Protein backbone atom coordinates (compact mmCIF):
# COMPACT_ATOMS: atom_id res chain seq x y z
CA GLY A 1 16.40 77.32 28.88
CA ALA A 2 17.24 74.50 26.12
CA CYS A 3 19.49 71.29 26.85
CA ASN A 4 22.81 72.03 25.78
CA ALA A 5 24.95 69.09 24.63
CA HIS A 6 25.81 67.62 27.85
CA CYS A 7 22.08 66.06 28.12
CA GLY A 8 23.16 63.72 25.69
CA THR A 9 20.67 62.54 23.01
CA ASN A 10 20.39 58.93 24.38
CA GLY A 11 20.51 57.99 28.28
CA ALA A 12 19.47 59.75 31.03
CA ILE A 13 18.59 63.63 30.71
CA ASP A 14 21.23 65.21 33.44
CA ALA A 15 19.11 69.00 34.00
CA PRO A 16 20.13 71.21 36.64
CA ALA A 17 16.97 71.13 39.50
CA ARG A 18 14.34 73.01 40.42
CA THR A 19 13.91 74.72 36.85
CA TRP A 20 12.81 73.85 33.57
CA THR A 21 15.02 72.93 31.08
CA TRP A 22 13.79 72.42 27.31
CA VAL A 23 14.98 68.22 26.03
CA PRO A 24 14.61 67.98 22.36
CA PHE A 25 13.86 64.19 20.41
CA ASP A 26 14.62 63.11 17.28
CA ASP A 27 12.57 60.24 17.00
CA ALA A 28 9.20 62.36 19.23
CA TYR A 29 7.36 64.49 16.33
CA CYS A 30 4.36 67.16 15.38
CA ALA A 31 1.89 66.22 13.39
CA ASN A 32 2.94 68.28 11.14
CA GLY A 33 6.16 66.52 10.96
CA SER A 34 8.57 68.54 13.24
CA THR A 35 10.36 67.34 16.16
CA THR A 36 9.74 68.34 19.09
CA GLY A 37 10.49 67.23 22.96
CA ILE A 38 9.46 67.68 26.92
CA GLY A 39 10.68 69.71 29.58
CA VAL A 40 11.91 68.47 32.44
CA ASN A 41 12.22 69.71 35.69
CA PRO A 42 14.05 67.23 38.26
CA GLY A 43 12.76 68.00 42.78
CA ASP A 44 14.82 66.92 45.74
CA PRO A 45 16.65 63.08 45.27
CA GLY A 46 14.68 60.01 46.03
CA SER A 47 11.66 62.45 45.77
CA ARG A 48 8.51 61.45 43.73
CA VAL A 49 8.07 62.74 39.69
CA LEU A 50 4.87 64.88 38.31
CA VAL A 51 4.57 63.56 35.33
CA PHE A 52 2.40 66.93 33.65
CA LEU A 53 0.90 65.61 29.69
CA ASP A 54 -0.15 68.84 28.23
CA GLY A 55 -4.00 69.44 26.32
CA GLY A 56 -5.31 71.10 23.18
CA GLY A 57 -9.17 69.22 21.91
CA ALA A 58 -8.18 67.20 19.57
CA CYS A 59 -8.67 66.51 15.91
CA TRP A 60 -9.95 63.30 13.01
CA ASP A 61 -10.15 64.04 10.51
CA GLU A 62 -10.49 67.24 7.65
CA ALA A 63 -12.45 68.90 8.77
CA THR A 64 -10.74 69.50 12.56
CA CYS A 65 -8.21 69.36 12.01
CA TYR A 66 -8.27 72.01 9.03
CA GLN A 67 -11.62 73.93 8.76
CA LEU A 68 -12.63 73.78 12.28
CA GLY A 69 -8.40 73.54 14.07
CA THR A 70 -10.34 71.69 17.64
CA ALA A 71 -6.31 70.70 17.82
CA ALA A 72 -3.57 72.46 19.19
CA ASN A 73 -0.50 73.23 17.71
CA ILE A 74 -1.62 70.96 15.03
CA GLU A 75 0.72 73.86 12.00
CA SER A 76 2.69 75.41 14.45
CA GLY A 77 4.22 72.70 16.30
CA TYR A 78 5.64 72.90 19.31
CA GLY A 79 9.10 73.22 19.59
CA ALA A 80 11.99 76.11 22.10
CA SER A 81 9.61 78.76 21.59
CA GLN A 82 7.00 78.14 22.84
CA PHE A 83 7.44 75.36 25.87
CA ALA A 84 9.62 78.97 27.06
CA ALA A 85 5.66 81.06 27.10
CA ALA A 86 4.73 77.65 29.00
CA ALA A 87 7.74 77.73 31.66
CA ALA A 88 7.43 81.53 32.24
CA GLY A 89 3.40 81.05 32.66
CA PHE A 90 1.57 77.86 34.12
CA LEU A 91 4.07 75.70 34.51
CA THR A 92 4.87 77.46 37.85
CA THR A 93 1.84 78.34 38.95
CA GLY A 94 -1.01 75.40 41.42
CA PHE A 95 0.21 72.41 41.06
CA PHE A 96 3.76 74.11 40.38
CA ASP A 97 4.37 75.99 42.34
CA ARG A 98 7.27 74.92 44.49
CA SER A 99 7.12 78.81 46.84
CA ASP A 100 3.30 76.67 48.15
CA ALA A 101 3.72 75.16 51.32
CA GLN A 102 0.68 74.00 51.16
CA ASN A 103 0.82 71.64 47.06
CA PRO A 104 1.73 68.36 48.19
CA PHE A 105 4.12 68.40 44.97
CA ARG A 106 6.66 71.23 46.02
CA ARG A 107 9.42 68.97 45.69
CA ASP A 108 8.68 65.93 43.21
CA GLY A 109 10.14 66.19 39.63
CA PHE A 110 7.97 67.86 37.13
CA VAL A 111 7.74 66.57 33.49
CA PHE A 112 5.56 68.52 30.98
CA VAL A 113 4.26 67.05 27.72
CA PRO A 114 2.93 69.46 25.16
CA TYR A 115 0.75 68.97 22.46
CA CYS A 116 0.79 68.64 18.99
CA THR A 117 -0.56 65.18 17.21
CA GLY A 118 -4.01 65.79 17.76
CA ASP A 119 -4.89 62.38 19.22
CA VAL A 120 -4.92 62.60 22.69
CA HIS A 121 -0.91 62.06 23.19
CA ALA A 122 -3.05 58.59 22.23
CA GLY A 123 -2.35 58.11 18.40
CA ASN A 124 -0.13 55.52 16.59
CA ASN A 125 -0.85 56.39 12.96
CA PRO A 126 2.63 58.31 11.18
CA THR A 127 0.93 58.59 8.18
CA ALA A 128 -3.72 60.08 8.46
CA ASN A 129 -3.62 62.09 5.09
CA TYR A 130 -6.43 64.70 5.06
CA GLY A 131 -7.20 66.12 1.83
CA GLY A 132 -3.24 65.56 1.32
CA ARG A 133 -1.63 67.30 3.61
CA VAL A 134 -0.58 63.79 6.10
CA THR A 135 -0.56 64.66 9.56
CA ARG A 136 0.90 62.34 12.37
CA HIS A 137 -0.77 61.09 14.76
CA VAL A 138 2.18 59.93 16.93
CA GLY A 139 0.88 60.42 20.17
CA PHE A 140 1.81 57.16 21.54
CA GLN A 141 4.85 56.19 20.12
CA ASN A 142 6.11 59.73 21.32
CA MET A 143 5.52 58.85 24.84
CA THR A 144 7.48 56.16 24.15
CA ALA A 145 10.93 57.22 22.98
CA PHE A 146 9.96 59.82 25.74
CA LEU A 147 9.49 57.57 28.80
CA ALA A 148 13.64 54.84 27.17
CA ARG A 149 15.04 58.94 28.42
CA LEU A 150 12.64 59.03 31.65
CA VAL A 151 12.92 56.06 33.21
CA PRO A 152 16.80 56.22 33.34
CA THR A 153 16.66 59.81 34.59
CA PHE A 154 14.39 59.35 36.92
CA ALA A 155 15.91 55.78 38.46
CA GLY A 156 16.02 57.29 41.89
CA ALA A 157 12.36 58.38 42.24
CA SER A 158 10.00 57.15 45.17
CA ARG A 159 6.99 57.65 42.60
CA VAL A 160 6.04 58.44 39.44
CA VAL A 161 2.60 60.26 38.83
CA LEU A 162 0.77 60.83 35.95
CA SER A 163 -1.02 63.13 35.35
CA GLY A 164 -2.65 65.10 32.53
CA SER A 165 -5.39 68.09 31.75
CA SER A 166 -8.30 67.67 29.26
CA ALA A 167 -7.25 65.93 26.40
CA GLY A 168 -3.92 65.18 28.61
CA GLY A 169 -6.59 63.68 30.99
CA TYR A 170 -7.35 61.61 28.03
CA GLY A 171 -3.61 60.45 27.45
CA ALA A 172 -2.64 59.76 30.81
CA LEU A 173 -5.47 57.40 30.97
CA THR A 174 -4.70 55.32 27.61
CA ASN A 175 -0.56 55.77 28.04
CA TRP A 176 -1.40 54.61 32.29
CA TRP A 177 -0.12 50.59 30.89
CA GLN A 178 3.15 51.91 28.62
CA THR A 179 4.47 54.26 31.52
CA GLN A 180 3.88 51.63 33.91
CA GLN A 181 5.35 48.87 31.94
CA ALA A 182 8.29 51.49 30.93
CA PHE A 183 8.72 52.18 35.26
CA GLY A 184 8.74 48.30 36.62
CA ALA A 185 8.81 48.00 40.31
CA LEU A 186 8.50 51.34 40.84
CA ARG A 187 4.30 52.26 41.59
CA VAL A 188 2.19 54.51 39.14
CA ASP A 189 0.19 56.35 40.22
CA LEU A 190 -2.57 58.61 37.36
CA ILE A 191 -4.67 61.61 37.76
CA ASP A 192 -6.68 62.40 34.76
CA ASP A 193 -8.27 65.47 35.14
CA SER A 194 -11.20 65.88 32.87
CA GLY A 195 -10.44 63.39 30.84
CA PRO A 196 -13.37 60.78 31.40
CA PRO A 197 -13.83 57.35 28.76
CA LEU A 198 -17.92 58.24 29.34
CA PRO A 199 -19.54 54.82 27.93
CA ALA A 200 -22.37 53.92 25.34
CA PRO A 201 -24.23 55.45 24.99
CA TYR A 202 -22.54 59.02 25.68
CA LEU A 203 -20.08 57.96 23.09
CA GLY A 204 -21.81 57.45 20.03
CA GLU A 205 -20.64 54.94 17.87
CA ALA A 206 -20.22 56.41 14.61
CA LEU A 207 -17.16 59.16 16.66
CA GLU A 208 -15.78 56.38 18.02
CA GLN A 209 -14.70 54.56 15.19
CA ALA A 210 -13.34 57.63 13.83
CA TRP A 211 -11.29 58.59 16.47
CA ARG A 212 -10.22 54.59 15.95
CA ASN A 213 -9.94 54.76 13.25
CA ALA A 214 -7.61 58.48 12.24
CA TRP A 215 -5.70 57.56 15.37
CA ASN A 216 -5.11 53.73 15.39
CA LEU A 217 -5.86 52.81 19.03
CA ALA A 218 -5.53 49.43 18.70
CA ALA A 219 -1.77 49.95 19.27
CA SER A 220 -1.94 51.74 21.99
CA ILE A 221 -4.81 49.93 24.55
CA PRO A 222 -3.69 48.18 26.92
CA PRO A 223 -2.63 44.60 25.38
CA GLY A 224 -4.89 42.76 28.27
CA CYS A 225 -8.02 44.67 27.28
CA THR A 226 -9.34 42.68 24.90
CA GLN A 227 -12.73 44.59 25.88
CA CYS A 228 -11.30 47.44 24.81
CA ALA A 229 -10.87 46.77 21.33
CA THR A 230 -14.86 48.22 21.39
CA ASP A 231 -15.88 48.95 24.59
CA LEU A 232 -12.81 52.29 24.94
CA ASP A 233 -14.47 52.80 28.61
CA ALA A 234 -13.33 49.19 29.58
CA ILE A 235 -9.87 50.05 29.94
CA VAL A 236 -12.01 51.78 33.32
CA ALA A 237 -11.93 48.15 35.38
CA PHE A 238 -8.77 46.19 33.40
CA TYR A 239 -7.21 49.54 35.36
CA GLY A 240 -9.08 48.40 38.37
CA ALA A 241 -8.47 44.16 38.17
CA ASN A 242 -4.61 44.91 36.94
CA LEU A 243 -2.89 47.39 39.00
CA PRO A 244 -4.11 47.28 42.62
CA GLY A 245 -2.04 48.34 45.30
CA HIS A 246 -1.46 51.54 42.60
CA ARG A 247 -4.00 55.01 43.47
CA ALA A 248 -6.27 56.36 40.07
CA ALA A 249 -8.04 59.68 39.94
CA LEU A 250 -10.82 61.47 37.88
CA LEU A 251 -11.18 64.79 37.75
CA SER A 252 -13.79 66.50 36.40
CA TYR A 253 -17.36 69.63 36.15
CA SER A 254 -19.87 67.77 36.60
CA GLN A 255 -21.12 68.63 32.90
CA ASP A 256 -17.32 70.26 31.62
CA ASN A 257 -18.51 72.81 28.84
CA VAL A 258 -16.08 71.33 26.44
CA ILE A 259 -16.01 66.99 27.36
CA SER A 260 -20.43 67.99 25.82
CA ILE A 261 -18.53 69.72 22.44
CA PHE A 262 -16.89 66.60 22.13
CA PHE A 263 -19.34 63.84 23.05
CA GLN A 264 -21.60 65.63 21.57
CA GLN A 265 -23.31 65.91 24.54
CA PRO A 266 -25.56 68.23 26.44
CA GLY A 267 -24.04 69.49 30.30
CA SER A 268 -26.60 66.79 31.45
CA GLY A 269 -25.11 63.96 29.17
CA VAL A 270 -22.24 64.74 30.34
CA GLU A 271 -23.14 64.18 34.03
CA ALA A 272 -24.99 60.69 33.28
CA GLY A 273 -21.63 59.71 31.71
CA LEU A 274 -19.61 60.73 34.85
CA ALA A 275 -22.85 58.91 36.81
CA ALA A 276 -22.09 55.56 34.92
CA LEU A 277 -17.89 56.28 34.71
CA ALA A 278 -17.97 56.44 38.35
CA ALA A 279 -20.27 52.52 38.90
CA GLU A 280 -18.37 51.66 36.45
CA MET A 281 -14.86 52.82 39.33
CA ALA A 282 -16.54 51.02 41.79
CA PRO A 283 -15.99 48.19 42.66
CA TYR A 284 -12.28 48.76 42.50
CA PRO A 285 -10.09 50.50 45.44
CA LEU A 286 -8.12 52.02 43.55
CA TRP A 287 -10.52 54.20 42.10
CA ARG A 288 -11.66 57.98 42.92
CA HIS A 289 -12.98 60.33 41.73
CA PHE A 290 -13.57 64.28 42.08
CA PHE A 291 -16.32 65.79 40.51
CA VAL A 292 -17.41 69.36 40.88
CA SER A 293 -20.91 71.53 40.08
CA GLY A 294 -20.47 73.31 37.59
CA SER A 295 -19.69 73.79 33.61
CA SER A 296 -16.38 74.61 33.51
CA HIS A 297 -12.69 72.29 31.91
CA VAL A 298 -9.89 71.18 33.59
CA LEU A 299 -9.48 71.38 37.35
CA LEU A 300 -6.29 71.04 37.78
CA ALA A 301 -4.97 74.44 37.76
CA THR A 302 -6.33 75.34 40.63
CA PRO A 303 -5.88 73.64 43.67
CA ALA A 304 -7.66 75.00 45.99
CA LEU A 305 -11.45 74.05 44.04
CA SER A 306 -13.68 72.65 46.86
CA GLN A 307 -17.36 71.17 46.51
CA GLY A 308 -18.50 70.12 49.66
CA GLY A 309 -15.88 71.39 51.67
CA VAL A 310 -12.83 69.97 50.31
CA THR A 311 -10.05 71.92 47.70
CA LEU A 312 -8.53 69.34 45.17
CA ARG A 313 -5.07 69.99 46.75
CA ALA A 314 -6.75 68.41 50.49
CA PHE A 315 -8.10 65.40 48.02
CA LEU A 316 -4.74 64.53 45.63
CA THR A 317 -2.71 65.56 48.72
CA SER A 318 -4.58 62.91 50.31
CA MET A 319 -4.04 60.21 46.92
CA VAL A 320 -0.55 60.80 47.00
CA THR A 321 0.24 60.35 50.42
CA ASP A 322 -1.33 57.00 50.40
CA ASP A 323 -3.57 58.53 53.24
CA PRO A 324 -6.80 55.39 53.93
CA SER A 325 -9.19 57.73 54.37
CA TRP A 326 -8.73 58.56 50.98
CA SER A 327 -12.18 58.91 49.34
CA SER A 328 -14.33 60.76 46.27
CA VAL A 329 -16.05 64.06 46.24
CA GLU A 330 -19.12 64.60 43.81
CA PRO A 331 -21.88 67.06 44.33
């Protein structure tokens, strides 16, 4: 259902447990200028909170946004009716399935962050103009607005797990710092599903600059990550050095065909880029990866997916229970 007056317009969200509620925000926007919101589904008292950022491509100019249409919900916006379909569909399955006794998140609170800004939830540019069409790339600013209410709403949580798939995976990676800052002493961990920040040369300079400029990424990069100004993948080492005691997982298919298109690389280039990324993660205890053979895209929807006899469910259960034997999985 939709949030009514008792939800309030600021401060903690009052929503019934174990059911999805749409919460509109008057200070969060889609690319087309319409307002948007979030879905909340509180769990048991004192449980964790799984925050999920939705995916749906990306765009950075008139061609990608309005001719090719490579980003979801750019022109339609995202409101209560779109959310109702999600809440009745995939938000009842996989790691959102409260009836699955093997689901490590079944008792936790859930938050769903929709995607309608085209900027992998990382934008700080409300005035992008493509052929006369103002396009609000404000995904990062929206997250700031959402966090202002999520922090008091889940003040009693034991931990936050910030996750996302595809564009949402990149969004979770980019927003991890501001999410941890917002929650303060409450530990925030990360699950980046199919949003790998492939390093150069697998990310070309011209493409990287196009993203930086269109979305104003300089305003969303963690303030202390000086190397991020020249290498977006430097965020991996930054988190490794600055969030000791946390846990972070990167999930990916070895030759993801969507990432292949996004980075303008063949499947073999994606695979080589992932290997380079794994090497960047290796020195830091917080990072682990779960790589599966193949060219499919997104893993979180399929907890039973396995590689080398280890299921994604088992891998993430080890992660969130602080199992000391948690380890990377790859082909």
